[in-house]
XYZ file of C-alpha atoms in Angstrom:
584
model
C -190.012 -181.553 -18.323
C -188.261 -183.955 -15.778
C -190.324 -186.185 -13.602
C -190.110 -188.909 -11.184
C -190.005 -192.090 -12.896
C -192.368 -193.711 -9.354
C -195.442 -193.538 -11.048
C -197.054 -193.033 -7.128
C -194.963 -189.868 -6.982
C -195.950 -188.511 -10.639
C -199.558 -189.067 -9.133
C -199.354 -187.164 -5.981
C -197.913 -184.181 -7.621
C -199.959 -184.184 -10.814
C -203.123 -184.147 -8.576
C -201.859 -181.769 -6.063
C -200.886 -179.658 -9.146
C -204.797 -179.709 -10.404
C -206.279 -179.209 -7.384
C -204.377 -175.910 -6.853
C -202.176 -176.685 -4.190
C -198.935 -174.631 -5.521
C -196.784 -174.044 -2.175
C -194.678 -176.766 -1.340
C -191.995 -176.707 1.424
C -190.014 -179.673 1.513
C -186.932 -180.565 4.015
C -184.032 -182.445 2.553
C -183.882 -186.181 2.478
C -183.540 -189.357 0.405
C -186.409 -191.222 0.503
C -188.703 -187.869 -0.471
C -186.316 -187.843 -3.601
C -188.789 -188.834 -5.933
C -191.395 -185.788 -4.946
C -188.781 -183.530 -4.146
C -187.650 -184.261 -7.809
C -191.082 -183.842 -9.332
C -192.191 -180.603 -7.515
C -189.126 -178.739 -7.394
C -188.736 -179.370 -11.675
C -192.022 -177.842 -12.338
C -192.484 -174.242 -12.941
C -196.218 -174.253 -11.426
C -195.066 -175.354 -7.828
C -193.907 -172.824 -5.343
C -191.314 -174.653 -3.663
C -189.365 -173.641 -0.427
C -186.315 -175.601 1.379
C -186.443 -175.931 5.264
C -184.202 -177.949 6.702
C -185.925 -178.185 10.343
C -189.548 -179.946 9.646
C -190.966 -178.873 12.942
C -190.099 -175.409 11.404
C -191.082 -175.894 7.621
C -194.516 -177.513 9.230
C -195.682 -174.220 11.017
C -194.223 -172.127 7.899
C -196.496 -174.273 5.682
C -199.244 -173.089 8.089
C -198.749 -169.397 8.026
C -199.077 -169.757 4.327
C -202.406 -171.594 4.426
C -203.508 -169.414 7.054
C -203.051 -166.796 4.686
C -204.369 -167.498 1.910
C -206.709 -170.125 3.164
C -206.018 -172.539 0.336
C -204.017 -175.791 1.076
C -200.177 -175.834 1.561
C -198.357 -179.110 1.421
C -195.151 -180.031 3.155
C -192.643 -183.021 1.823
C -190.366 -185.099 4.323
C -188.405 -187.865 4.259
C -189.036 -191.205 6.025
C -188.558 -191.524 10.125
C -188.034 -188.713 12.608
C -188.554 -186.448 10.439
C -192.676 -186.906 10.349
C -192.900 -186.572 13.867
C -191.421 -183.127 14.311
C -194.527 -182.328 12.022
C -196.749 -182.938 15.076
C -197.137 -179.670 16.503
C -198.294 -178.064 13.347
C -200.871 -180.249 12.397
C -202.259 -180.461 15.502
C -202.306 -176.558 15.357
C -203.976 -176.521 11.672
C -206.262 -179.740 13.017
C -207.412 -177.359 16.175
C -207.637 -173.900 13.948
C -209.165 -175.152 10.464
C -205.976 -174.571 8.538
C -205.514 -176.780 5.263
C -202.107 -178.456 5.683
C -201.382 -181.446 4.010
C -198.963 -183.560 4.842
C -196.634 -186.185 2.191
C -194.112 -188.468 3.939
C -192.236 -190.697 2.463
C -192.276 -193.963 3.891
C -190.327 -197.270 3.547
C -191.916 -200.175 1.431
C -193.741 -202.845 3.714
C -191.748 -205.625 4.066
C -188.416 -202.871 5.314
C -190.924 -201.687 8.135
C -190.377 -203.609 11.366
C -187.369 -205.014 10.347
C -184.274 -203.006 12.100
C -184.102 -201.057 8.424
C -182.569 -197.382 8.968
C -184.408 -194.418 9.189
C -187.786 -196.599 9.604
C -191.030 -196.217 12.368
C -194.583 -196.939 11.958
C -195.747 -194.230 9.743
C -199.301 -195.015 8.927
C -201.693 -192.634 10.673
C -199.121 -191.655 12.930
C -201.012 -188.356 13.476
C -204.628 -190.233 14.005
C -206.184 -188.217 16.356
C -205.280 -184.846 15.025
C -205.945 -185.615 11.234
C -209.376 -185.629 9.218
C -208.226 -187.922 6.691
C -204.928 -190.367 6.487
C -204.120 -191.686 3.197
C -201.944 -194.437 2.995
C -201.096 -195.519 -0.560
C -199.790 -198.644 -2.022
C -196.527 -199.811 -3.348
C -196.537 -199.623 -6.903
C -196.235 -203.578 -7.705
C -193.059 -204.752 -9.850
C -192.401 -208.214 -8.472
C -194.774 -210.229 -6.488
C -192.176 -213.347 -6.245
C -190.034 -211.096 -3.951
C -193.197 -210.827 -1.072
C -193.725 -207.040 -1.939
C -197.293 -207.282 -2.831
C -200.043 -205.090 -0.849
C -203.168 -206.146 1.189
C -205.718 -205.146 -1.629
C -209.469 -206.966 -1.735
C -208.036 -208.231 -5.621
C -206.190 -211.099 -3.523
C -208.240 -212.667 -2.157
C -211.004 -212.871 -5.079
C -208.487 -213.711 -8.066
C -207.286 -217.550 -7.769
C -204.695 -217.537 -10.339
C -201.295 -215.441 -9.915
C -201.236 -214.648 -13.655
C -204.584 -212.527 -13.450
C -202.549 -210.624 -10.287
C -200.033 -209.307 -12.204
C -202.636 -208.945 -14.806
C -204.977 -206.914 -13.298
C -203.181 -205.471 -9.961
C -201.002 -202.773 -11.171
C -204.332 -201.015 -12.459
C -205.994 -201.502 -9.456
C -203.087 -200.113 -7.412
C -202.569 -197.102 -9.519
C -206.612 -196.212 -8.895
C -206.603 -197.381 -5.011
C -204.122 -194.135 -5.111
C -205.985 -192.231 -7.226
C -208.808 -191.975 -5.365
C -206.932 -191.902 -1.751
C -205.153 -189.509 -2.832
C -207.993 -187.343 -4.466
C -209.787 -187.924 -1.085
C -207.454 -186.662 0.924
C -206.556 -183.233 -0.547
C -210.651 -183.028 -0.941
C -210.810 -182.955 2.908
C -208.161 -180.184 3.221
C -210.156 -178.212 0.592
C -213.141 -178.644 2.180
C -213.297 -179.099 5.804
C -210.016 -176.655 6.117
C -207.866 -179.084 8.376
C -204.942 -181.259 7.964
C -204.327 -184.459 5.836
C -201.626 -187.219 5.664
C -200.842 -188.854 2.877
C -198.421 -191.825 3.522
C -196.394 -192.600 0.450
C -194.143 -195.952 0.477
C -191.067 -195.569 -2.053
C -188.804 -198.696 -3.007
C -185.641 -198.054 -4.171
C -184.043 -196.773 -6.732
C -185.335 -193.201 -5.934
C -183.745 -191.108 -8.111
C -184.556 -191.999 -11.789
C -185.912 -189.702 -14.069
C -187.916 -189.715 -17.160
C -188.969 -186.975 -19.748
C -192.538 -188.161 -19.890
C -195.878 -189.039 -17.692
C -196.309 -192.713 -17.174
C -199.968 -191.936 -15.776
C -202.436 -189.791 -16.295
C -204.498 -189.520 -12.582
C -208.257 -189.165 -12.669
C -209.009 -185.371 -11.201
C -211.923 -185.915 -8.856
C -213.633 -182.234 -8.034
C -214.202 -181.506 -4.397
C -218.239 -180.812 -4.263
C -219.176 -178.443 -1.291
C -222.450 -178.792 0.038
C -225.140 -176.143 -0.161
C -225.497 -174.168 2.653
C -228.630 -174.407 4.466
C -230.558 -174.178 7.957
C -233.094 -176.125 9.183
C -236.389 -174.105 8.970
C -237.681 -175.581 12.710
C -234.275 -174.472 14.102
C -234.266 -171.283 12.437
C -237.475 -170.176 13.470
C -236.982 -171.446 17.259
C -233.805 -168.789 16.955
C -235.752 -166.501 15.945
C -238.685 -167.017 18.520
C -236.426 -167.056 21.439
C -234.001 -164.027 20.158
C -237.023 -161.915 19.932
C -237.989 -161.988 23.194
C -234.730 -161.955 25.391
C -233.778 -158.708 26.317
C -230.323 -159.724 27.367
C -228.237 -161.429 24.548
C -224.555 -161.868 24.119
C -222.326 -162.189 21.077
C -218.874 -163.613 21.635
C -216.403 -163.915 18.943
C -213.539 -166.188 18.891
C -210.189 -166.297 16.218
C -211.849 -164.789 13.266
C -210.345 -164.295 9.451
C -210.048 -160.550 8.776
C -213.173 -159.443 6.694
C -214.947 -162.206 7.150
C -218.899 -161.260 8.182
C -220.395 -158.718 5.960
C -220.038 -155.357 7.266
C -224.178 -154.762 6.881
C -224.868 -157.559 9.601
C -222.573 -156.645 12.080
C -224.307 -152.923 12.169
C -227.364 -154.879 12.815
C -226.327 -156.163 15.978
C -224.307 -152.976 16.829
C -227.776 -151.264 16.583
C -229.632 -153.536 18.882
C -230.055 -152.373 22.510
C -230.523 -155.884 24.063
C -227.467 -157.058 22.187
C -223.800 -157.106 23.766
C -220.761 -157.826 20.733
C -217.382 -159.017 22.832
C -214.719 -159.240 19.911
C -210.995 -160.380 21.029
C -208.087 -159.500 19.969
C -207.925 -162.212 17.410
C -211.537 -161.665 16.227
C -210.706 -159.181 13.545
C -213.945 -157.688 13.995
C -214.175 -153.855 14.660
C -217.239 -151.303 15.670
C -217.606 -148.211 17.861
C -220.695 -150.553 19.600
C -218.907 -153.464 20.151
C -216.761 -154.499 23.255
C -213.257 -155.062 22.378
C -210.615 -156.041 25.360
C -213.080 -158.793 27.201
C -210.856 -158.887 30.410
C -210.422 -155.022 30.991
C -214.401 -155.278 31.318
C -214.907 -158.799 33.214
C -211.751 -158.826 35.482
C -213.074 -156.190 38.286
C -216.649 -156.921 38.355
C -218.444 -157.824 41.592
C -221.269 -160.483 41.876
C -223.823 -158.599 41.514
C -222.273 -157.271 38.454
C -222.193 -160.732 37.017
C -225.674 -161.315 37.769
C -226.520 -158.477 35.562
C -224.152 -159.521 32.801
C -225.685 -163.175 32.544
C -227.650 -163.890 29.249
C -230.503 -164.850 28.367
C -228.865 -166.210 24.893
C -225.054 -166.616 24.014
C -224.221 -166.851 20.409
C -221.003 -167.291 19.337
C -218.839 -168.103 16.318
C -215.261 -168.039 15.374
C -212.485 -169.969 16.743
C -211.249 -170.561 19.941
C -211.357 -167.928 22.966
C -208.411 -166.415 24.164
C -210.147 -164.921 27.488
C -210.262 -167.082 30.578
C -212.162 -164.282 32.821
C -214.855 -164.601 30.071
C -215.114 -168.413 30.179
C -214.900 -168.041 34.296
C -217.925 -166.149 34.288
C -220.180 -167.899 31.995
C -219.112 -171.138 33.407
C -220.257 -169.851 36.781
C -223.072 -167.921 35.579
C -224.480 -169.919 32.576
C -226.610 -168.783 29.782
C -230.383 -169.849 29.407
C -229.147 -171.056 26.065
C -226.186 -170.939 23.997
C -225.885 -170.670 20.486
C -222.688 -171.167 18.009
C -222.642 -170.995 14.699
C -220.099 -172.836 12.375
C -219.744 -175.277 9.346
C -217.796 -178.045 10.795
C -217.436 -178.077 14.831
C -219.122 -176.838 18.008
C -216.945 -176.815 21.136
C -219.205 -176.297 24.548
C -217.035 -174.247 26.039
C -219.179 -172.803 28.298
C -220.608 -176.225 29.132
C -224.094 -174.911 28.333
C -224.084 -175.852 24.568
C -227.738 -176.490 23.382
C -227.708 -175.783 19.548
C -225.110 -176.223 17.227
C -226.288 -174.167 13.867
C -224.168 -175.864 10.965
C -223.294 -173.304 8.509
C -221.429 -170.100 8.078
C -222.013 -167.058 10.208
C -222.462 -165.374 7.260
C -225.399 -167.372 6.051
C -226.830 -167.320 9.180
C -227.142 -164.199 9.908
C -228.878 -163.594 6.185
C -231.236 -165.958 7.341
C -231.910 -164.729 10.964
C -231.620 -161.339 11.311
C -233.724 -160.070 8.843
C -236.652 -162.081 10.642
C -235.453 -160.687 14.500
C -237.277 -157.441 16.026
C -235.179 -154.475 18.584
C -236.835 -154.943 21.889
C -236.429 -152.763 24.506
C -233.803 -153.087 26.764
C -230.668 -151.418 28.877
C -228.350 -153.953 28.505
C -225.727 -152.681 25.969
C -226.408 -149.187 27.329
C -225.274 -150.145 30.633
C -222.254 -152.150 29.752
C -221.517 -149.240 27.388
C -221.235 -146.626 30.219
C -219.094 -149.102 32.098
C -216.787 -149.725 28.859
C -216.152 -145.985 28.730
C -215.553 -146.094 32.070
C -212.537 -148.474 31.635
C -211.026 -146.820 29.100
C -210.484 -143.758 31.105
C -209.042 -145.754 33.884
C -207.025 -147.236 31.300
C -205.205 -144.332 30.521
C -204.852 -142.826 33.603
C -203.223 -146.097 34.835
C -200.516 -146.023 32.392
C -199.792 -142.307 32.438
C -198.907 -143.416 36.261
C -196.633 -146.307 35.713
C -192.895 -147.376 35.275
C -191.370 -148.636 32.078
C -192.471 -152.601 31.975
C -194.350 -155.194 30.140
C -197.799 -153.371 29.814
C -196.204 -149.962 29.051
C -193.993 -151.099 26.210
C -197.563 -153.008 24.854
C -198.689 -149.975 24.856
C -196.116 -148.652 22.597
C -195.986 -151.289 20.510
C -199.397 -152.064 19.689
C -199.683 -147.973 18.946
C -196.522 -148.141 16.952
C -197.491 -150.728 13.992
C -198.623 -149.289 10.940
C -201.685 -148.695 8.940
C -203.071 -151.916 6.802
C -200.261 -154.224 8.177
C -199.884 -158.024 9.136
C -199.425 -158.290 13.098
C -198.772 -162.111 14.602
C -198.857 -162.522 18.219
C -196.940 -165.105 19.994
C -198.807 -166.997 22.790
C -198.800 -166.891 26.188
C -198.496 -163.333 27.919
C -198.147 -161.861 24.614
C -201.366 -162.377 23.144
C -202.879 -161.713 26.906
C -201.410 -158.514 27.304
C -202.815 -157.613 23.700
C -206.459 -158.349 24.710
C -205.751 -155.255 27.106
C -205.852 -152.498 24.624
C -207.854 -151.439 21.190
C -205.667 -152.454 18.553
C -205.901 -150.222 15.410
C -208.951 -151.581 13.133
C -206.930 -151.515 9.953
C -204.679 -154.437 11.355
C -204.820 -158.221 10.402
C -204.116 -160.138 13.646
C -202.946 -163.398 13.706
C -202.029 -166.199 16.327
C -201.768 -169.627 17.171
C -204.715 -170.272 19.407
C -205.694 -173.872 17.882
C -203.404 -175.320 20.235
C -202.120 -171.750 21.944
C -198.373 -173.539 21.729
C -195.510 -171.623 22.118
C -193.476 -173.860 19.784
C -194.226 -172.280 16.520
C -195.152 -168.719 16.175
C -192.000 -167.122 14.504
C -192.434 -170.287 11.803
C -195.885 -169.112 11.260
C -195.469 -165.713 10.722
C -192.300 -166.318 8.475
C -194.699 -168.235 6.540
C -197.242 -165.710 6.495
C -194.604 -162.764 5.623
C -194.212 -164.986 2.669
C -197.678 -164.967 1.358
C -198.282 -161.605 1.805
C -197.040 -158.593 -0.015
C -197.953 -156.194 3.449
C -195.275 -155.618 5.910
C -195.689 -158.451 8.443
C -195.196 -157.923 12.618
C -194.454 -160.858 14.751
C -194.273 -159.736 18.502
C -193.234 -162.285 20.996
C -191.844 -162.981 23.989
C -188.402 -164.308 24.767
C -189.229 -167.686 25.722
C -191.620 -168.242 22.453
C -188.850 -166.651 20.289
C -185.849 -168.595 21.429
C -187.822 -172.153 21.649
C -188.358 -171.403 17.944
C -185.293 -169.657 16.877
C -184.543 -172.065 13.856
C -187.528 -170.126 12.165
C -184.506 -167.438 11.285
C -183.124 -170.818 9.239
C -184.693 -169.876 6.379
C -183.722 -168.343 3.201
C -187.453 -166.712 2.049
C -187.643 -164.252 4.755
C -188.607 -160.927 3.503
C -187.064 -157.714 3.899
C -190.155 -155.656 5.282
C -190.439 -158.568 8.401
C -190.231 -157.313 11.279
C -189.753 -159.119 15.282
C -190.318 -157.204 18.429
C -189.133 -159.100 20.899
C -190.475 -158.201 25.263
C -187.398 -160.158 27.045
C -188.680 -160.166 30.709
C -185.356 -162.825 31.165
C -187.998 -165.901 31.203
C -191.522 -167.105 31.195
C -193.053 -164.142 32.816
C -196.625 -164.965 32.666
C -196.011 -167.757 35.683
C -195.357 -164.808 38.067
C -199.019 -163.496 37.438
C -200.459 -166.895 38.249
C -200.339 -168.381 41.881
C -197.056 -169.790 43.144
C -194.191 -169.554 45.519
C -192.167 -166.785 43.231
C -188.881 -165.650 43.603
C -187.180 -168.795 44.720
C -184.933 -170.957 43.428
C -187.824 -174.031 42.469
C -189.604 -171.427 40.652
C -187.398 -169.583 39.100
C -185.792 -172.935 37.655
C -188.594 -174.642 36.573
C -191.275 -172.220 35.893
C -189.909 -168.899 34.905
C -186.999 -170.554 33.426
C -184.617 -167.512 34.182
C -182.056 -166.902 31.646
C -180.015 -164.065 30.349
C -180.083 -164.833 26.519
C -180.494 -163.206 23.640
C -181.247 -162.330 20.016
C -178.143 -160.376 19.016
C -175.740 -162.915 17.952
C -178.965 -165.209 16.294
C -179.364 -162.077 14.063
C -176.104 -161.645 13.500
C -176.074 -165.540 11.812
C -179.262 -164.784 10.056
C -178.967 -161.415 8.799
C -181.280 -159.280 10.581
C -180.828 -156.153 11.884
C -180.565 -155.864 15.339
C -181.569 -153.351 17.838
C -181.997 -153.744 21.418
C -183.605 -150.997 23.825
C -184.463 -151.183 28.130
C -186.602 -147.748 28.766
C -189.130 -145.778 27.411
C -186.950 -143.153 25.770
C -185.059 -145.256 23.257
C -188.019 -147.533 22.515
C -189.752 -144.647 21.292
C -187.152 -143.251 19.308
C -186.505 -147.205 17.948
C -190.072 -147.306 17.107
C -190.168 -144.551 14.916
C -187.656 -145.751 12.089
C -188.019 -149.663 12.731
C -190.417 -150.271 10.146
C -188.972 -148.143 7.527
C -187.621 -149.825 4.371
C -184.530 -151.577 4.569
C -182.488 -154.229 2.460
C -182.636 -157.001 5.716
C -185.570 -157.904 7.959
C -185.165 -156.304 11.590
C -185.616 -157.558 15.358
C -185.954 -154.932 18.187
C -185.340 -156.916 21.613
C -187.275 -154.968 24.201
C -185.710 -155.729 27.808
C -188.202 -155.468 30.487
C -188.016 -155.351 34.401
C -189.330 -159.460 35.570
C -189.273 -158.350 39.364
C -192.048 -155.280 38.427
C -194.143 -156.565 35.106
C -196.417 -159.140 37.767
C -197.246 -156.599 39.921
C -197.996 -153.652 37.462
C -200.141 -156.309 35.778
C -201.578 -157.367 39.079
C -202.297 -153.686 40.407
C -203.749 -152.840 36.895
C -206.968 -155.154 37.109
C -207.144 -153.787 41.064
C -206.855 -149.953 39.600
C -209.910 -150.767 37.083
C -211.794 -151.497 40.467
């Protein structure tokens, strides 16, 4: 087998090869040559080329988010690092192992006018939970290369240095190194490890010069404090009004057996987005459609006593309005590694999984009784109907074609939602249970979502859905650049000819300022991008054709396919707008 003759290199990819990380997407360059060399020459390594790192950074993370299992991406010295930013500060924000291997210049080039050079060492510190830099590999000391290790300063004579500090190097990366990818296993988040290459790059040998120590990532046991537990319990047994809100969820996540606990309990309200990848007849699916044309009064009466929540972040601002504004008595979340107080009401932070918990708590909770889901249940069905008989009434637009859509996808599939309107509009309508739904809500960017899904098409055998708006898809159009896209990928694009969502917010629409600078009007695109990238195209602008495109887009095919959806921008605001006053 051919490896890197940089024995830092063979280290980095011998470890990441025992500690399971096999997907490795690396974007050309020089200075990466030496891991580029070793990954891409062994058969256990998964290796993808994407030129654009911003790009190959958010495919990495589709991958992970997959399979939840680490995914590392290789770049070159410089620029190129940077464009990595917006992925791992999506993967730091939605608990997505990505780990991160940059090749760096040696020391004594940094700071010096040397090409292709900035200050690389924890460049990403306050989105990262571990930065590993590593040390030169020593080979002359005369020429000033040496590193800032403790063995310096304690050894006298300069013969016991080059004695004794190759060894010391080769474990100082060991064990960084070991650390690092540990983190990523463990606390699911990004990692950077920093790896300074001297020249020449490119040599080769037949045979291991090092043989890295393998240090096993050890999980703690899961476990709840008994006083906390049995406050929980003491408190959820006699509040007659408690809510359950679930954020960005993994698909089959919480055991099937607790969530029919708390379908079954009358003084228990379930609010599941979107993204929450939760489904039951008793839960309450499309937060806004219930919360957007209440009164205060009705508030009042939909305060609780106790909020518990887990999962990721919450797509819904009406929800986080309302319990802002009308605060619970005490809020509950439930994770392993973070607590946001959302809600600004935060008061116990239960460190664990859900599923643990609720092994632990509900089987010691009691049904009291109470109206509360009954009521809110009446009012649910309530919106549904009004639902329906609101789009029955209205012209072809934004919410109609979701309607469509979201209808249209089929059984046991993939669907990624872009950001911004598209994942709002979503929230408005109960998606089909067998569907795995997807988005970026970590940092709710715009900047990656076609990436991600690419990446996640990848994983997957299951077709894979990506619908997005115009803006999202075109800021990120260099996701086509890529030669792994599978055949059964699929892109719906709803071009409303700009940022849409900024004519549903306050503002001065409809003149010139605006439509410059916040809707960003533009009459662009995706039929000549497909065209480059070999998709098949399709465009449609009314009901009739979208229906009749819908019904053979997903077929088979020997290309991956993009239907661009062209929506009125003058009408989708105020359908939106008269849709939340119809609910009334």
């Amino acid at each position: 087998m051919i490896y890197p003759k940089i024995p830092m290199a063979q280290t980095a990819i011998q470890l990441c090869k025992a500690k399971g990380v096999k997907h490795i997407i690396i974007s050309p360059g020089s200075r990466n040559a030496p891991l580029t060399i070793g990954f891409s020459n062994d058969d256990y390594f998964k290796c993808y080329s994407i030129v654009d790192e911003r790009c190959a950074a958010f495919f990495a993370l589709g991958i992970a988010q997959q399979l939840q299992e680490p995914t590392a991406v290789v770049c070159t010295s410089g620029s190129a690092l940077l464009n990595y930013y917006p992925a791992v500060a999506e993967a730091f924000y939605s608990d997505i192992p990505l780990i991160v291997l940059s090749a760096d210049r040696p020391k004594h080039l940094i700071g010096v006018g040397d090409g292709q050079t900035i200050n690389q060492k924890n460049v990403f510190e306050s989105h990262i939970l571990y930065s590993a830099n590593l040390k030169l590999d020593l080979r002359d000391i005369e020429n000033g290369i040496e590193e800032e290790l403790p063995i310096f300063k304690s050894l006298e004579n300069k013969a016991e240095t080059l004695l004794g500090l190759k060894k010391t190097v080769q474990e100082y990366n060991e064990e960084t190194i070991n650390k690092a990818i540990n983190t990523a296993i463990l606390k699911k988040g990004p990692v950077h490890i920093n790896l300074p290459f001297d020249e020449p790059l490119y040599d080769m040998v037949n045979e291991l010069s090092v043989a890295p120590v393998f240090i096993a990532a050890e999980d703690k046991p899961l476990q709840i404090d008994d006083s906390i537990l049995n406050a929980c319990v003491k408190d959820w047994n006699t509040a007659s009004k408690k809510m359950v809100i679930v954020g960005v969820n993994q698909p089959n996540q919480i055991e099937k057996r607790w969530l029919d606990v708390l379908a079954t309990d009358n003084s228990v309200v379930v609010f599941t987005e979107t993204t929450s990848n939760l489904h039951h007849d008793a839960f309450f699916p499309s937060i806004d459609k219930i919360i957007a044309p209440l009164k205060h009064e009705d508030f009042e009466m939909l305060q609780p006593d106790i909020l518990l929540t887990f999962g990721g972040l919450v797509v819904s601002k009406k929800i986080k309005a309302f319990l802002r504004t009308h605060k619970p008595k005490q809020h509950w979340h439930v994770d392993l590694k973070k607590a946001n107080d959302t809600f600004f009401s935060l008061n116990c932070f239960i460190e664990t999984t859900p599923n643990y918990f609720f092994s632990e708590f509900l089987p010691k909770t009691k049904r009291i009784e109470s109206d509360y889901n009954a009521y809110w249940a009446h009012v649910k069905q309530s919106r549904l109907k009004k639902h329906d008989d609101y789009l029955k009434s209205i012209d072809f637009s934004d919410l109609k074609v979701f309607d469509a859509v979201l209808s249209s996808i089929p059984n046991d599939t993939i669907l990624h939602l872009g950001n911004s309107s598209t994942v709002r509009y979503a929230q408005l309508f109960n998606l089909n249970k067998t569907l795995e739904v997807f988005c970026n809500r970590g940092t709710s960017g715009i900047d990656g979502c076609t990436s991600t899904a690419i990446g996640g098409a990848v994983a997957r055998a299951e077709q894979t859905t990506l619908i997005s708006g115009d803006l999202s898809f075109l800021y990120d159009s260099n996701a086509l650049w890529n030669n792994h896209i599978p055949n059964n990928f699929r892109i719906i694009i709803i071009n409303n000819e700009g940022g849409g969502i900024f004519r549903i917010l306050p503002g001065h629409k409809n003149t010139e300022n605006f439509d410059t600078y916040f809707e960003t009007n533009h009459h662009l695109t995706a039929e000549h991008l497909c065209k480059m990238y070999g998709f098949k195209y399709e465009s449609v602008s009314d009901e009739i054709t979208l229906q009749s495109a819908l019904g053979t887009f997903y077929s088979e095919d020997n290309q991956p396919k993009l239907l661009e959806i062209f929506t009125p921008k003058n009408l989708n605001d105020e359908i939106l707008l008269n849709y939340f006053r119809f609910l009334r």
